[in-house]
Amino acid sequence: MFTTYLFYFLCILAIYAALMVLVSRKPIHSVLYLVLVFFAIAGHYILLNAQFLAVVHIIVYAGAIMVLFLFTVMLLNLNREETSPKAGWVKVSAIVAGGLLMLVMIGVFRGYEMAVTSNPALTQIGLVKNLGRILFDDYIIPFELSSVLFLTAMIGAVMLGKKEQIKKTYD
Amino acid sequence: MTETLMVIPILHYLTFCSVLFGIGVIGVLVKRNALVILMSIELMINSINLLLAAFSTYLNDPAGQIFVFFIMVVAAAEVAVGLAIIVLIFRTTHTIDIDVLNKLKW
């Protein structure tokens, strides 16, 4: 019963924070609300007994990605309010389009029921021991490939961030 | 049967993730700040991740959680490169307003 209440609390918290990401005028407030969304989703992972994912989610998203966002906002001094908001009809049509997509997805899933084969409170699949074994047994090639992807992304980010090269290209 | 009654229905996860995904879509369409658009994309990725983890747990199949792990890896790489591109755009044009960035439009 307690977990049910916790589930709905986390749902409301995540949706509220996600809406505040959009409503906030300043980018830094959006970033901080997004951190709140990520913590709510980490709570959902814990409710699903996916402990490995919960920890990785907090470390990678709240720890690394959001710090990158915060650095970008602060270093570039981007924390200005949006100067010229989009035209009213663009905003309204965007909200209508997004809302319709949301409604269509909820409508498609409505009435869907699935035979639950495991109790989330007792399942062991989300634990580090089990996931680690599967990751290094069956998914070892994707794991190694993802390390190559990381190296490529790192080199790409460093190359893009180099200052001299930019000046030479655009002067 | 009495045990499954205690479980939160998968439908609630589906609805919650649909709402979160829709908010992300609206964010991409409404916002002009490229940084906030990137954040909305993160929101969508997270809603999908949560749904994968929920189905993985409910079907007792660890493959879903491995997939979430790989999606997180790709998302981290994507954010690193995306933010580098945003910094680059800001350095050359002194704005990250996407309506100004229409040089490649025609």
Coordinates of N, CA and C in Angstrom, one line a residue, chain A residues 7 10-11 14 37 40-48 50 53 57, chain B residues 10 12-14 16-18 20 43-57 64-65 68 71-72:
Chain A
F7 N 4.3 5.6 -5.5 CA 4.3 5.6 -6.9 C 3.5 6.9 -7.4
L10 N 5.4 10.1 -6.7 CA 6.6 10.3 -7.6 C 6.1 10.7 -9.0
C11 N 4.9 10.1 -9.4 CA 4.3 10.5 -10.7 C 4.0 12.0 -10.8
A14 N 7.1 14.1 -10.7 CA 7.8 14.1 -12.0 C 7.0 15.0 -13.0
V37 N 13.1 16.0 -11.9 CA 12.4 14.9 -12.7 C 13.3 13.7 -12.6
A40 N 13.0 11.9 -9.4 CA 11.7 11.2 -9.3 C 11.7 9.9 -10.1
I41 N 12.4 9.9 -11.3 CA 12.4 8.7 -12.1 C 13.4 7.7 -11.4
A42 N 14.4 8.2 -10.7 CA 15.3 7.2 -10.0 C 14.5 6.6 -8.9
G43 N 13.5 7.3 -8.3 CA 12.6 6.7 -7.3 C 11.8 5.6 -7.9
H44 N 11.3 5.9 -9.1 CA 10.5 4.9 -9.9 C 11.3 3.6 -10.1
Y45 N 12.6 3.8 -10.5 CA 13.5 2.6 -10.7 C 13.6 1.8 -9.4
I46 N 13.7 2.5 -8.3 CA 13.9 1.8 -7.0 C 12.6 1.0 -6.7
L47 N 11.4 1.7 -7.0 CA 10.1 1.0 -6.8 C 10.0 -0.3 -7.6
L48 N 10.7 -0.3 -8.8 CA 10.7 -1.4 -9.7 C 11.7 -2.4 -9.3
A50 N 14.8 -2.0 -9.6 CA 15.9 -2.0 -10.5 C 17.0 -1.1 -9.9
L53 N 19.9 0.3 -12.1 CA 19.5 1.4 -13.0 C 19.3 2.7 -12.2
H57 N 21.4 5.8 -13.0 CA 20.6 7.0 -13.5 C 21.0 8.2 -12.7
Chain B
I10 N 0.5 -2.1 -15.0 CA 1.5 -1.6 -16.0 C 0.8 -0.5 -16.8
H12 N -0.6 2.1 -15.6 CA -0.3 3.3 -15.0 C 1.1 3.8 -15.4
Y13 N 2.0 2.9 -15.6 CA 3.3 3.2 -16.1 C 3.2 3.7 -17.5
L14 N 2.3 3.1 -18.3 CA 2.2 3.5 -19.7 C 1.6 4.9 -19.8
F16 N 1.6 7.3 -17.4 CA 2.6 8.2 -16.9 C 3.7 8.5 -17.9
C17 N 4.2 7.5 -18.5 CA 5.3 7.7 -19.5 C 4.8 8.4 -20.7
S18 N 3.5 8.2 -21.1 CA 3.0 8.9 -22.3 C 2.9 10.4 -21.9
L20 N 4.7 12.1 -19.8 CA 6.0 12.6 -19.7 C 6.6 12.9 -21.2
L43 N 14.1 14.5 -21.5 CA 12.9 14.1 -20.8 C 12.2 12.9 -21.6
M44 N 12.2 13.0 -22.9 CA 11.5 12.0 -23.7 C 12.3 10.7 -23.5
I45 N 13.7 10.8 -23.6 CA 14.5 9.6 -23.5 C 14.2 8.9 -22.1
N46 N 14.1 9.7 -21.1 CA 13.9 9.2 -19.7 C 12.5 8.5 -19.6
S47 N 11.5 9.0 -20.3 CA 10.2 8.4 -20.2 C 10.2 7.0 -20.8
I48 N 10.9 6.9 -21.9 CA 11.1 5.6 -22.6 C 11.9 4.6 -21.8
N49 N 12.9 5.2 -21.2 CA 13.8 4.3 -20.3 C 13.0 3.7 -19.2
L50 N 12.1 4.5 -18.6 CA 11.3 4.1 -17.4 C 10.4 3.0 -17.9
L51 N 9.8 3.2 -19.1 CA 8.8 2.2 -19.6 C 9.5 0.8 -19.9
L52 N 10.7 0.9 -20.4 CA 11.5 -0.3 -20.7 C 11.8 -1.0 -19.4
A53 N 12.2 -0.3 -18.4 CA 12.5 -0.9 -17.1 C 11.3 -1.5 -16.5
A54 N 10.1 -0.8 -16.6 CA 8.9 -1.3 -16.0 C 8.5 -2.7 -16.7
F55 N 8.5 -2.7 -18.0 CA 8.2 -3.9 -18.7 C 9.2 -5.0 -18.4
S56 N 10.5 -4.6 -18.3 CA 11.5 -5.6 -18.0 C 11.2 -6.3 -16.6
T57 N 10.9 -5.4 -15.7 CA 10.6 -6.0 -14.3 C 9.3 -6.9 -14.3
G64 N 15.5 -5.9 -21.0 CA 15.0 -4.5 -21.0 C 15.9 -3.6 -20.2
Q65 N 16.4 -4.1 -19.1 CA 17.2 -3.2 -18.3 C 18.6 -3.0 -18.9
V68 N 18.1 -0.3 -21.3 CA 18.1 1.0 -20.7 C 19.5 1.5 -20.4
I71 N 20.9 2.8 -23.6 CA 20.3 4.0 -24.0 C 20.9 5.2 -23.2
M72 N 21.2 4.9 -21.9 CA 21.8 5.9 -21.1 C 23.2 6.3 -21.6

